[in-house]
Amino acid sequence: MDKIIVEDLIRKVIDDIKNEGKSIEYTQSRFGIFEDMNSAIEASAEAQKKLYSLSLQQRNEIANIIREVVLKTENLELISYKAVEETGIGKYEDKIIKNKVAAEKTPGKEDLITRAISGEYGLMIEEYCPFGVIGSITPTTNPTETIINNSISMIVGGNTVVFSPHPRAKETSKLLIKMINEALEERGAPKNLITMVEEPSIENTNIMMNHPQIRLLVATGGPGIVQSVLSSGKKAIGAGAGNPPVVVDRTADLDNAAKSIVAGASFDNNVPCIAEKEVFADMNICDLLIHYMKRYGAYELTSAETIQQLDELVSQENGKPKTEFVGKSAKYILNKLGVDVSDEIKLIIMRVGKNHHLVQEEMMMPILPIVACENVDIAIKYAHEAEHGNRHTAIMHSKNVDNLSHMAKLLECTIFVKNAPSYAGIGVEGEGSTTFTIAGPTGEGITSAKSFCRIRRCTIKDSFSIR
């Protein structure tokens, strides 16, 4: 999307506010943005009482309004552009895909299935019911996608949600939350179903985590924030880090494998937690795989010295990725190395050993180390080690069912993608629902509306059994 057009859209939003005779601050407060966290939570709690009085069908209709708002072309383009502009992370074109799939493929009321048993002693039903007010911590890597995905799931389940976005994504988050709340209010939904504070911070997040009206905490981000919510004393869902490995055996369709790996590892500049982070290839096909990958936009570094320079460029002293390189393009990173390439280059690849830092650390950059392995069993073993027990995501390219089964059982990942780009695992060019909160640490896995509900049972004795 042309930058001038986007800036015109932003100015129009501001002009519309001014034309209504309101200040920007007042409008944001009206549409779910609050000066302090306690006010945001209290407003959310009041809204949840109203939401809980609505039927499941009415809650689903509210979720559908959220979908409509996001899928409106100018809104979809605006939030995607603003996310890249504000955070400096990812690609505008891929943000559009991710926001769109979050709106279209996050499950609604169909996810909340009532279980009923009737028999000699009467009737028992179990239904998914809300927790109440949910506190949701969202990342800088997927700021709008997570808000869209969680808002739909949580509201369908009868919950309201207080978001605590990453400070580096605060303006984009406020813009999206205002859009959603304004549309909901215009259509008669309760106010403040989605709220956040004007200035997200660690202090405000701590207030949220400790507030008595927050009944459930959901954290999407790194291990630090996940550990914080798990230590809060509240019910918590944690979507932590992964380090998704790819295994390619000698039976794979190498052209498809190469195309899929490059597409998945370069998608949104590798920031999705499911994206391919390292490759373990059978040594018999490794050369040919790399040949095909270069055909599809990979740039190979062959000098050990240059590979070392790259590692030092993008890594902190403690081995963690430097923030300023997370989600940057392959061209940008190579330029910092003094290597000039065309826009067709999407991914940086290199051959390294299995213990190399770039293999073992999740970098969230379009940098993909490749390890040649003696055979597929060793490749799967190395993949298991590099995944570090996160049980998040793994990818394999193979036509051998035994090999696929062996890897699936050993790694126990929430998402296992076979013969496709990693993003097929969240419904992009693949079947199934979408989620941007993949809860490996706490076991919920692929989250949806039912993940944010508790099961309640109702039993009536000696009645309603008509068999």
CSV table of C-alpha atoms in Angstrom, one decimal:
chain,number,residue,atom,x,y,z
A,1,MET,CA,0.0,0.0,0.0
A,2,ASP,CA,1.3,3.4,-0.9
A,3,LYS,CA,2.7,5.3,2.1
A,4,ILE,CA,1.0,8.5,1.1
A,5,ILE,CA,-2.4,6.8,0.9
A,6,VAL,CA,-1.9,5.3,4.4
A,7,GLU,CA,-0.9,8.6,5.8
A,8,ASP,CA,-4.1,10.1,4.3
A,9,LEU,CA,-6.1,7.4,6.0
A,10,ILE,CA,-4.5,8.2,9.4
A,11,ARG,CA,-5.2,11.9,8.9
A,12,LYS,CA,-8.8,11.1,8.0
A,13,VAL,CA,-9.3,9.2,11.3
A,14,ILE,CA,-7.9,12.2,13.2
A,15,ASP,CA,-10.0,14.7,11.2
A,16,ASP,CA,-13.2,12.7,11.8
A,17,ILE,CA,-12.5,12.9,15.5
A,18,LYS,CA,-11.9,16.6,15.4
A,19,ASN,CA,-15.0,17.2,13.2
A,20,GLU,CA,-17.1,15.6,15.9
A,21,GLY,CA,-15.9,18.3,18.3
A,22,LYS,CA,-14.0,15.9,20.5
A,23,SER,CA,-10.4,15.7,21.5
A,24,ILE,CA,-8.4,12.6,20.5
A,25,GLU,CA,-7.9,11.8,24.2
A,26,TYR,CA,-11.6,12.0,25.0
A,27,THR,CA,-12.5,9.8,22.1
A,28,GLN,CA,-9.9,7.2,23.1
A,29,SER,CA,-11.3,7.2,26.6
A,30,ARG,CA,-14.8,6.7,25.3
A,31,PHE,CA,-13.8,3.8,23.1
A,32,GLY,CA,-12.0,1.6,25.6
A,33,ILE,CA,-8.8,3.5,26.2
A,34,PHE,CA,-8.3,4.6,29.8
A,35,GLU,CA,-5.8,6.7,31.7
A,36,ASP,CA,-5.2,4.2,34.4
A,37,MET,CA,-5.4,0.4,34.6
A,38,ASN,CA,-7.8,0.2,37.5
A,39,SER,CA,-10.4,2.2,35.5
A,40,ALA,CA,-9.9,0.0,32.5
A,41,ILE,CA,-10.5,-3.1,34.6
A,42,GLU,CA,-13.5,-1.7,36.4
A,43,ALA,CA,-15.1,-0.7,33.1
A,44,SER,CA,-14.4,-4.1,31.7
A,45,ALA,CA,-16.0,-5.8,34.8
A,46,GLU,CA,-19.2,-3.7,34.3
A,47,ALA,CA,-19.2,-4.6,30.6
A,48,GLN,CA,-18.8,-8.3,31.4
A,49,LYS,CA,-22.0,-8.3,33.5
A,50,LYS,CA,-23.9,-7.0,30.5
A,51,LEU,CA,-22.2,-9.4,28.1
A,52,TYR,CA,-23.0,-12.3,30.3
A,53,SER,CA,-26.7,-11.5,30.1
A,54,LEU,CA,-26.6,-11.9,26.3
A,55,SER,CA,-27.2,-15.2,24.6
A,56,LEU,CA,-24.4,-17.2,22.9
A,57,GLN,CA,-25.9,-16.2,19.5
A,58,GLN,CA,-25.7,-12.5,20.5
A,59,ARG,CA,-22.1,-12.9,21.6
A,60,ASN,CA,-21.3,-14.5,18.3
A,61,GLU,CA,-22.9,-11.6,16.5
A,62,ILE,CA,-20.6,-9.3,18.4
A,63,ALA,CA,-17.7,-11.3,17.3
A,64,ASN,CA,-18.9,-11.1,13.7
A,65,ILE,CA,-18.9,-7.3,14.0
A,66,ILE,CA,-15.2,-7.5,15.0
A,67,ARG,CA,-14.6,-9.6,12.0
A,68,GLU,CA,-16.4,-7.0,9.7
A,69,VAL,CA,-14.4,-4.1,11.2
A,70,VAL,CA,-11.0,-5.8,10.6
A,71,LEU,CA,-11.9,-7.1,7.1
A,72,LYS,CA,-13.0,-3.6,5.9
A,73,THR,CA,-10.2,-2.9,3.4
A,74,GLU,CA,-9.1,0.5,4.6
A,75,ASN,CA,-9.0,-0.8,8.3
A,76,LEU,CA,-7.1,-3.9,7.3
A,77,GLU,CA,-4.5,-2.0,5.4
A,78,LEU,CA,-4.2,0.7,8.0
A,79,ILE,CA,-3.6,-1.5,11.0
A,80,SER,CA,-1.2,-3.6,9.0
A,81,TYR,CA,0.8,-0.6,7.9
A,82,LYS,CA,0.8,1.0,11.4
A,83,ALA,CA,2.1,-2.3,13.0
A,84,VAL,CA,5.1,-2.3,10.8
A,85,GLU,CA,5.7,1.4,11.0
A,86,GLU,CA,5.5,1.6,14.8
A,87,THR,CA,7.3,-1.6,15.7
A,88,GLY,CA,9.8,-1.8,12.8
A,89,ILE,CA,9.0,-5.5,12.7
A,90,GLY,CA,7.8,-7.7,9.8
A,91,LYS,CA,6.3,-7.1,6.4
A,92,TYR,CA,3.2,-5.1,5.5
A,93,GLU,CA,2.0,-7.6,3.0
A,94,ASP,CA,2.3,-10.5,5.4
A,95,LYS,CA,0.6,-8.5,8.3
A,96,ILE,CA,-2.4,-8.1,6.0
A,97,ILE,CA,-2.5,-11.9,5.6
A,98,LYS,CA,-2.2,-12.5,9.3
A,99,ASN,CA,-4.8,-10.0,10.3
A,100,LYS,CA,-7.2,-11.2,7.7
A,101,VAL,CA,-6.9,-14.9,8.7
A,102,ALA,CA,-7.3,-13.9,12.4
A,103,ALA,CA,-10.6,-12.3,11.5
A,104,GLU,CA,-11.8,-15.0,9.2
A,105,LYS,CA,-10.7,-18.2,10.8
A,106,THR,CA,-10.8,-17.6,14.6
A,107,PRO,CA,-13.7,-20.0,15.7
A,108,GLY,CA,-16.9,-18.6,17.0
A,109,LYS,CA,-19.9,-20.2,18.9
A,110,GLU,CA,-19.3,-23.5,17.1
A,111,ASP,CA,-16.4,-24.0,19.4
A,112,LEU,CA,-18.6,-24.1,22.5
A,113,ILE,CA,-20.3,-27.5,22.3
A,114,THR,CA,-22.7,-28.5,25.1
A,115,ARG,CA,-22.1,-32.1,26.4
A,116,ALA,CA,-25.3,-33.9,27.6
A,117,ILE,CA,-25.8,-37.3,29.2
A,118,SER,CA,-29.3,-38.7,30.0
A,119,GLY,CA,-30.0,-42.1,31.6
A,120,GLU,CA,-31.5,-43.9,34.5
A,121,TYR,CA,-30.7,-41.1,37.0
A,122,GLY,CA,-31.9,-38.2,34.9
A,123,LEU,CA,-29.9,-35.6,32.9
A,124,MET,CA,-26.5,-34.0,33.1
A,125,ILE,CA,-25.3,-31.2,30.9
A,126,GLU,CA,-21.9,-29.5,30.8
A,127,GLU,CA,-21.4,-26.1,29.2
A,128,TYR,CA,-18.5,-23.7,28.5
A,129,CYS,CA,-19.0,-20.6,30.7
A,130,PRO,CA,-16.9,-17.4,31.1
A,131,PHE,CA,-14.3,-16.7,33.6
A,132,GLY,CA,-15.3,-13.0,33.7
A,133,VAL,CA,-12.6,-10.4,33.0
A,134,ILE,CA,-9.5,-11.6,31.3
A,135,GLY,CA,-6.1,-9.9,31.3
A,136,SER,CA,-4.3,-10.4,28.0
A,137,ILE,CA,-0.7,-9.5,27.5
A,138,THR,CA,0.2,-9.1,23.8
A,139,PRO,CA,3.6,-9.1,22.0
A,140,THR,CA,5.3,-6.6,19.7
A,141,THR,CA,5.7,-9.2,17.0
A,142,ASN,CA,2.0,-9.9,16.5
A,143,PRO,CA,0.2,-6.9,18.1
A,144,THR,CA,-3.0,-6.6,16.0
A,145,GLU,CA,-3.3,-10.3,15.1
A,146,THR,CA,-3.3,-11.3,18.8
A,147,ILE,CA,-5.9,-8.6,19.7
A,148,ILE,CA,-8.2,-9.7,16.9
A,149,ASN,CA,-7.8,-13.4,17.7
A,150,ASN,CA,-8.2,-13.1,21.5
A,151,SER,CA,-11.0,-10.6,21.3
A,152,ILE,CA,-13.2,-12.9,19.2
A,153,SER,CA,-12.5,-16.0,21.2
A,154,MET,CA,-12.9,-14.3,24.6
A,155,ILE,CA,-16.1,-12.4,23.8
A,156,VAL,CA,-17.7,-15.4,22.3
A,157,GLY,CA,-17.0,-17.2,25.5
A,158,GLY,CA,-18.7,-14.5,27.5
A,159,ASN,CA,-15.6,-12.7,28.8
A,160,THR,CA,-14.4,-9.2,28.4
A,161,VAL,CA,-10.7,-8.5,28.0
A,162,VAL,CA,-8.3,-5.9,29.2
A,163,PHE,CA,-5.3,-5.8,26.9
A,164,SER,CA,-1.7,-5.0,28.0
A,165,PRO,CA,0.1,-4.5,24.7
A,166,HIS,CA,3.8,-4.2,24.3
A,167,PRO,CA,4.7,-0.5,24.7
A,168,ARG,CA,6.4,-0.5,21.3
A,169,ALA,CA,3.0,-1.4,19.8
A,170,LYS,CA,0.8,0.9,21.9
A,171,GLU,CA,-0.4,3.3,19.2
A,172,THR,CA,-1.3,0.5,16.8
A,173,SER,CA,-3.1,-1.3,19.6
A,174,LYS,CA,-5.1,1.8,20.6
A,175,LEU,CA,-6.1,2.4,17.0
A,176,LEU,CA,-7.4,-1.1,16.6
A,177,ILE,CA,-9.2,-1.2,19.9
A,178,LYS,CA,-10.9,2.2,19.1
A,179,MET,CA,-12.0,0.9,15.7
A,180,ILE,CA,-13.5,-2.2,17.3
A,181,ASN,CA,-15.2,-0.5,20.2
A,182,GLU,CA,-16.6,2.3,18.1
A,183,ALA,CA,-18.2,-0.2,15.7
A,184,LEU,CA,-19.6,-2.3,18.6
A,185,GLU,CA,-21.2,0.7,20.3
A,186,GLU,CA,-22.7,1.9,17.0
A,187,ARG,CA,-24.4,-1.6,16.7
A,188,GLY,CA,-25.7,-1.6,20.2
A,189,ALA,CA,-23.2,-3.8,22.0
A,190,PRO,CA,-22.1,-3.0,25.6
A,191,LYS,CA,-19.4,-0.4,25.9
A,192,ASN,CA,-15.8,-1.4,26.9
A,193,LEU,CA,-15.9,-5.1,26.0
A,194,ILE,CA,-12.2,-4.5,25.1
A,195,THR,CA,-10.1,-2.0,27.0
A,196,MET,CA,-6.5,-1.0,27.5
A,197,VAL,CA,-4.5,1.9,29.1
A,198,GLU,CA,-3.2,4.9,27.4
A,199,GLU,CA,0.4,4.1,28.4
A,200,PRO,CA,1.1,0.4,28.6
A,201,SER,CA,4.0,-0.4,31.0
A,202,ILE,CA,5.4,-3.0,33.3
A,203,GLU,CA,3.8,-1.2,36.2
A,204,ASN,CA,0.4,-1.3,34.6
A,205,THR,CA,0.8,-4.9,33.7
A,206,ASN,CA,1.6,-5.7,37.3
A,207,ILE,CA,-1.5,-3.9,38.4
A,208,MET,CA,-3.5,-6.0,36.0
A,209,MET,CA,-2.0,-9.3,37.1
A,210,ASN,CA,-2.7,-8.5,40.7
A,211,HIS,CA,-6.2,-7.0,40.4
A,212,PRO,CA,-8.9,-9.1,42.1
A,213,GLN,CA,-11.4,-8.6,39.3
A,214,ILE,CA,-9.0,-10.2,36.7
A,215,ARG,CA,-10.0,-13.9,36.8
A,216,LEU,CA,-7.8,-15.3,34.1
A,217,LEU,CA,-4.4,-14.1,32.7
A,218,VAL,CA,-3.3,-14.9,29.1
A,219,ALA,CA,0.3,-14.1,28.1
A,220,THR,CA,1.6,-14.3,24.5
A,221,GLY,CA,5.3,-13.6,24.4
A,222,GLY,CA,8.7,-14.6,25.6
A,223,PRO,CA,9.5,-16.9,28.6
A,224,GLY,CA,9.9,-14.0,31.0
A,225,ILE,CA,6.3,-12.7,30.7
A,226,VAL,CA,4.9,-16.2,30.6
A,227,GLN,CA,6.7,-17.1,33.9
A,228,SER,CA,5.3,-13.9,35.4
A,229,VAL,CA,1.7,-14.9,34.8
A,230,LEU,CA,2.4,-18.4,35.9
A,231,SER,CA,3.7,-17.0,39.2
A,232,SER,CA,0.7,-14.7,39.7
A,233,GLY,CA,-1.4,-17.1,41.7
A,234,LYS,CA,-4.2,-16.8,39.2
A,235,LYS,CA,-5.4,-19.2,36.5
A,236,ALA,CA,-3.0,-18.5,33.6
A,237,ILE,CA,-2.6,-19.5,30.0
A,238,GLY,CA,0.9,-19.0,28.6
A,239,ALA,CA,1.9,-19.0,25.0
A,240,GLY,CA,5.7,-19.1,25.1
A,241,ALA,CA,8.6,-19.2,22.7
A,242,GLY,CA,9.4,-22.0,20.3
A,243,ASN,CA,12.4,-22.8,18.1
A,244,PRO,CA,10.7,-24.7,15.3
A,245,PRO,CA,13.0,-27.2,13.4
A,246,VAL,CA,12.5,-28.5,9.9
A,247,VAL,CA,13.6,-32.0,8.9
A,248,VAL,CA,14.0,-32.9,5.2
A,249,ASP,CA,14.7,-36.6,4.4
A,250,ARG,CA,15.7,-38.2,1.1
A,251,THR,CA,12.1,-39.1,0.1
A,252,ALA,CA,11.0,-35.4,0.1
A,253,ASP,CA,9.9,-33.5,-3.0
A,254,LEU,CA,12.9,-31.2,-2.8
A,255,ASP,CA,11.5,-28.5,-5.0
A,256,ASN,CA,8.4,-28.2,-2.9
A,257,ALA,CA,10.4,-28.5,0.3
A,258,ALA,CA,12.7,-25.7,-0.7
A,259,LYS,CA,9.8,-23.4,-1.9
A,260,SER,CA,7.9,-24.1,1.3
A,261,ILE,CA,10.8,-23.6,3.7
A,262,VAL,CA,11.8,-20.3,2.1
A,263,ALA,CA,8.1,-19.1,2.1
A,264,GLY,CA,7.6,-20.1,5.7
A,265,ALA,CA,10.9,-18.9,7.1
A,266,SER,CA,10.6,-15.5,5.4
A,267,PHE,CA,6.9,-15.0,6.2
A,268,ASP,CA,6.6,-11.7,8.1
A,269,ASN,CA,10.4,-11.8,8.3
A,270,ASN,CA,10.4,-14.9,10.5
A,271,VAL,CA,8.7,-13.3,13.6
A,272,PRO,CA,5.8,-15.8,13.9
A,273,CYS,CA,6.5,-18.3,16.7
A,274,ILE,CA,5.7,-21.2,14.3
A,275,ALA,CA,8.1,-20.1,11.6
A,276,GLU,CA,11.0,-22.4,10.5
A,277,LYS,CA,14.0,-21.5,12.5
A,278,GLU,CA,16.6,-24.2,11.6
A,279,VAL,CA,16.8,-27.1,9.0
A,280,PHE,CA,18.2,-30.6,9.5
A,281,ALA,CA,18.6,-32.2,6.1
A,282,ASP,CA,19.8,-35.7,5.1
A,283,MET,CA,23.3,-35.1,3.8
A,284,ASN,CA,22.5,-37.0,0.6
A,285,ILE,CA,20.0,-34.3,-0.5
A,286,CYS,CA,21.3,-31.3,1.3
A,287,ASP,CA,23.2,-29.8,-1.7
A,288,LEU,CA,20.2,-30.1,-3.9
A,289,LEU,CA,17.9,-28.7,-1.3
A,290,ILE,CA,20.1,-25.6,-1.0
A,291,HIS,CA,20.2,-25.3,-4.8
A,292,TYR,CA,16.4,-25.1,-4.9
A,293,MET,CA,16.2,-22.8,-1.9
A,294,LYS,CA,18.4,-20.3,-3.7
A,295,ARG,CA,16.1,-20.5,-6.7
A,296,TYR,CA,13.2,-19.4,-4.5
A,297,GLY,CA,14.9,-16.4,-2.9
A,298,ALA,CA,17.5,-17.6,-0.4
A,299,TYR,CA,21.0,-16.1,-0.2
A,300,GLU,CA,23.7,-18.5,1.0
A,301,LEU,CA,26.6,-17.3,3.1
A,302,THR,CA,29.5,-19.7,2.5
A,303,SER,CA,32.4,-18.1,4.4
A,304,ALA,CA,32.9,-19.1,8.0
A,305,GLU,CA,34.1,-15.6,8.7
A,306,THR,CA,31.0,-14.0,7.2
A,307,ILE,CA,28.8,-16.3,9.1
A,308,GLN,CA,30.5,-15.4,12.3
A,309,GLN,CA,30.2,-11.7,11.5
A,310,LEU,CA,26.5,-12.2,10.9
A,311,ASP,CA,26.1,-14.0,14.3
A,312,GLU,CA,27.9,-11.2,16.1
A,313,LEU,CA,25.9,-8.5,14.2
A,314,VAL,CA,22.5,-9.8,15.2
A,315,SER,CA,23.2,-11.3,18.7
A,316,GLN,CA,23.7,-9.8,22.1
A,317,GLU,CA,26.5,-10.9,24.3
A,318,ASN,CA,24.1,-13.2,26.2
A,319,GLY,CA,23.2,-14.9,22.9
A,320,LYS,CA,19.7,-13.4,22.7
A,321,PRO,CA,18.7,-11.6,19.5
A,322,LYS,CA,19.3,-7.9,19.2
A,323,THR,CA,16.0,-6.1,19.2
A,324,GLU,CA,16.9,-3.8,16.3
A,325,PHE,CA,17.2,-6.8,14.0
A,326,VAL,CA,14.1,-8.8,15.0
A,327,GLY,CA,11.7,-8.9,12.1
A,328,LYS,CA,14.0,-7.0,9.7
A,329,SER,CA,14.3,-8.1,6.1
A,330,ALA,CA,17.1,-10.3,4.7
A,331,LYS,CA,18.1,-7.4,2.5
A,332,TYR,CA,18.4,-5.1,5.5
A,333,ILE,CA,20.5,-7.5,7.5
A,334,LEU,CA,22.8,-8.3,4.5
A,335,ASN,CA,23.3,-4.6,3.8
A,336,LYS,CA,24.6,-4.2,7.4
A,337,LEU,CA,27.1,-6.9,6.5
A,338,GLY,CA,28.2,-5.0,3.5
A,339,VAL,CA,26.4,-7.3,1.1
A,340,ASP,CA,24.1,-5.7,-1.5
A,341,VAL,CA,21.2,-7.9,-2.8
A,342,SER,CA,18.0,-7.3,-4.7
A,343,ASP,CA,14.5,-7.3,-3.2
A,344,GLU,CA,14.0,-10.8,-4.5
A,345,ILE,CA,16.2,-12.1,-1.6
A,346,LYS,CA,13.9,-13.2,1.2
A,347,LEU,CA,16.1,-15.4,3.4
A,348,ILE,CA,19.7,-15.8,4.5
A,349,ILE,CA,20.9,-19.4,4.7
A,350,MET,CA,24.2,-21.0,5.7
A,351,ARG,CA,25.6,-24.5,6.6
A,352,VAL,CA,26.6,-24.9,10.2
A,353,GLY,CA,27.0,-27.6,12.8
A,354,LYS,CA,24.2,-28.7,15.0
A,355,ASN,CA,25.5,-26.8,18.1
A,356,HIS,CA,25.9,-23.5,16.4
A,357,HIS,CA,24.3,-20.6,18.2
A,358,LEU,CA,22.0,-19.7,15.3
A,359,VAL,CA,20.6,-23.2,15.4
A,360,GLN,CA,20.0,-23.3,19.2
A,361,GLU,CA,18.7,-19.8,19.7
A,362,GLU,CA,15.4,-18.6,18.4
A,363,MET,CA,16.3,-15.3,16.5
A,364,MET,CA,13.0,-14.3,14.9
A,365,MET,CA,14.9,-13.0,11.8
A,366,PRO,CA,15.0,-14.3,8.2
A,367,ILE,CA,18.2,-16.2,9.0
A,368,LEU,CA,18.0,-20.0,8.6
A,369,PRO,CA,20.9,-22.3,9.5
A,370,ILE,CA,21.1,-25.7,7.7
A,371,VAL,CA,22.7,-28.8,9.3
A,372,ALA,CA,23.6,-31.7,7.1
A,373,CYS,CA,22.9,-35.0,8.9
A,374,GLU,CA,24.1,-38.5,8.3
A,375,ASN,CA,20.5,-39.9,8.0
A,376,VAL,CA,16.9,-39.0,8.9
A,377,ASP,CA,17.1,-40.6,12.4
A,378,ILE,CA,20.0,-38.3,13.3
A,379,ALA,CA,18.2,-35.3,11.7
A,380,ILE,CA,15.1,-36.0,13.9
A,381,LYS,CA,17.3,-36.4,17.0
A,382,TYR,CA,19.0,-33.1,16.4
A,383,ALA,CA,15.6,-31.4,15.7
A,384,HIS,CA,14.3,-32.7,19.0
A,385,GLU,CA,17.3,-31.2,20.8
A,386,ALA,CA,17.1,-27.9,19.0
A,387,GLU,CA,13.3,-27.6,19.8
A,388,HIS,CA,14.4,-27.6,23.5
A,389,GLY,CA,11.2,-29.3,24.7
A,390,ASN,CA,9.0,-26.4,24.0
A,391,ARG,CA,6.6,-28.7,22.2
A,392,HIS,CA,5.5,-25.8,20.1
A,393,THR,CA,5.9,-26.4,16.3
A,394,ALA,CA,7.9,-28.6,14.0
A,395,ILE,CA,7.9,-29.1,10.2
A,396,MET,CA,8.9,-32.1,8.1
A,397,HIS,CA,9.3,-32.7,4.4
A,398,SER,CA,9.0,-36.4,3.7
A,399,LYS,CA,6.9,-39.0,1.9
A,400,ASN,CA,7.8,-41.7,4.4
A,401,VAL,CA,5.0,-42.2,6.9
A,402,ASP,CA,7.2,-44.0,9.4
A,403,ASN,CA,9.6,-41.1,9.4
A,404,LEU,CA,6.8,-38.6,9.8
A,405,SER,CA,5.3,-40.6,12.7
A,406,HIS,CA,8.7,-41.0,14.4
A,407,MET,CA,9.2,-37.2,14.4
A,408,ALA,CA,5.7,-36.5,15.5
A,409,LYS,CA,5.9,-38.8,18.5
A,410,LEU,CA,9.3,-37.7,19.6
A,411,LEU,CA,8.8,-34.0,19.5
A,412,GLU,CA,5.2,-33.9,20.8
A,413,CYS,CA,4.6,-30.5,19.3
A,414,THR,CA,1.3,-28.6,19.4
A,415,ILE,CA,1.6,-28.0,15.6
A,416,PHE,CA,3.3,-30.4,13.2
A,417,VAL,CA,3.3,-29.3,9.6
A,418,LYS,CA,4.1,-31.8,6.9
A,419,ASN,CA,5.2,-30.9,3.3
A,420,ALA,CA,4.0,-27.3,3.5
A,421,PRO,CA,5.2,-23.9,4.8
A,422,SER,CA,4.9,-23.6,8.6
A,423,TYR,CA,2.0,-21.1,8.3
A,424,ALA,CA,-0.3,-23.8,7.0
A,425,GLY,CA,-0.4,-24.8,10.7
A,426,ILE,CA,-2.4,-21.7,11.6
A,427,GLY,CA,-4.8,-21.9,8.6
A,428,VAL,CA,-2.9,-19.8,6.1
A,429,GLU,CA,-3.1,-21.9,2.9
A,430,GLY,CA,-3.9,-24.8,5.2
A,431,GLU,CA,-7.0,-26.3,6.8
A,432,GLY,CA,-8.1,-25.6,10.4
A,433,SER,CA,-8.6,-22.6,12.6
A,434,THR,CA,-6.3,-19.7,13.4
A,435,THR,CA,-4.7,-18.8,16.6
A,436,PHE,CA,-1.9,-16.5,17.6
A,437,THR,CA,-1.8,-17.7,21.2
A,438,ILE,CA,-0.3,-21.2,21.1
A,439,ALA,CA,-0.2,-22.3,24.7
A,440,GLY,CA,2.6,-24.9,25.0
A,441,PRO,CA,3.8,-24.1,28.5
A,442,THR,CA,0.3,-24.4,30.1
A,443,GLY,CA,-0.9,-27.2,27.8
A,444,GLU,CA,-4.0,-25.6,26.1
A,445,GLY,CA,-2.2,-25.8,22.8
A,446,ILE,CA,-4.2,-24.2,19.9
A,447,THR,CA,-6.4,-21.8,21.8
A,448,SER,CA,-10.0,-20.8,20.8
A,449,ALA,CA,-13.1,-19.7,22.6
A,450,LYS,CA,-13.4,-22.9,24.8
A,451,SER,CA,-9.8,-22.3,26.0
A,452,PHE,CA,-11.0,-19.1,27.8
A,453,CYS,CA,-14.0,-20.8,29.5
A,454,ARG,CA,-14.5,-23.0,32.4
A,455,ILE,CA,-16.8,-26.1,32.3
A,456,ARG,CA,-19.8,-25.9,34.5
A,457,ARG,CA,-22.1,-28.9,35.2
A,458,CYS,CA,-25.8,-29.0,35.8
A,459,THR,CA,-27.5,-32.2,37.0
A,460,ILE,CA,-31.2,-32.9,37.4
A,461,LYS,CA,-32.2,-36.2,39.0
A,462,ASP,CA,-35.0,-38.5,37.7
A,463,SER,CA,-36.1,-36.1,35.0
A,464,PHE,CA,-35.7,-35.3,31.3
A,465,SER,CA,-34.7,-38.9,30.3
A,466,ILE,CA,-37.4,-39.9,27.7
A,467,ARG,CA,-35.8,-43.0,26.3
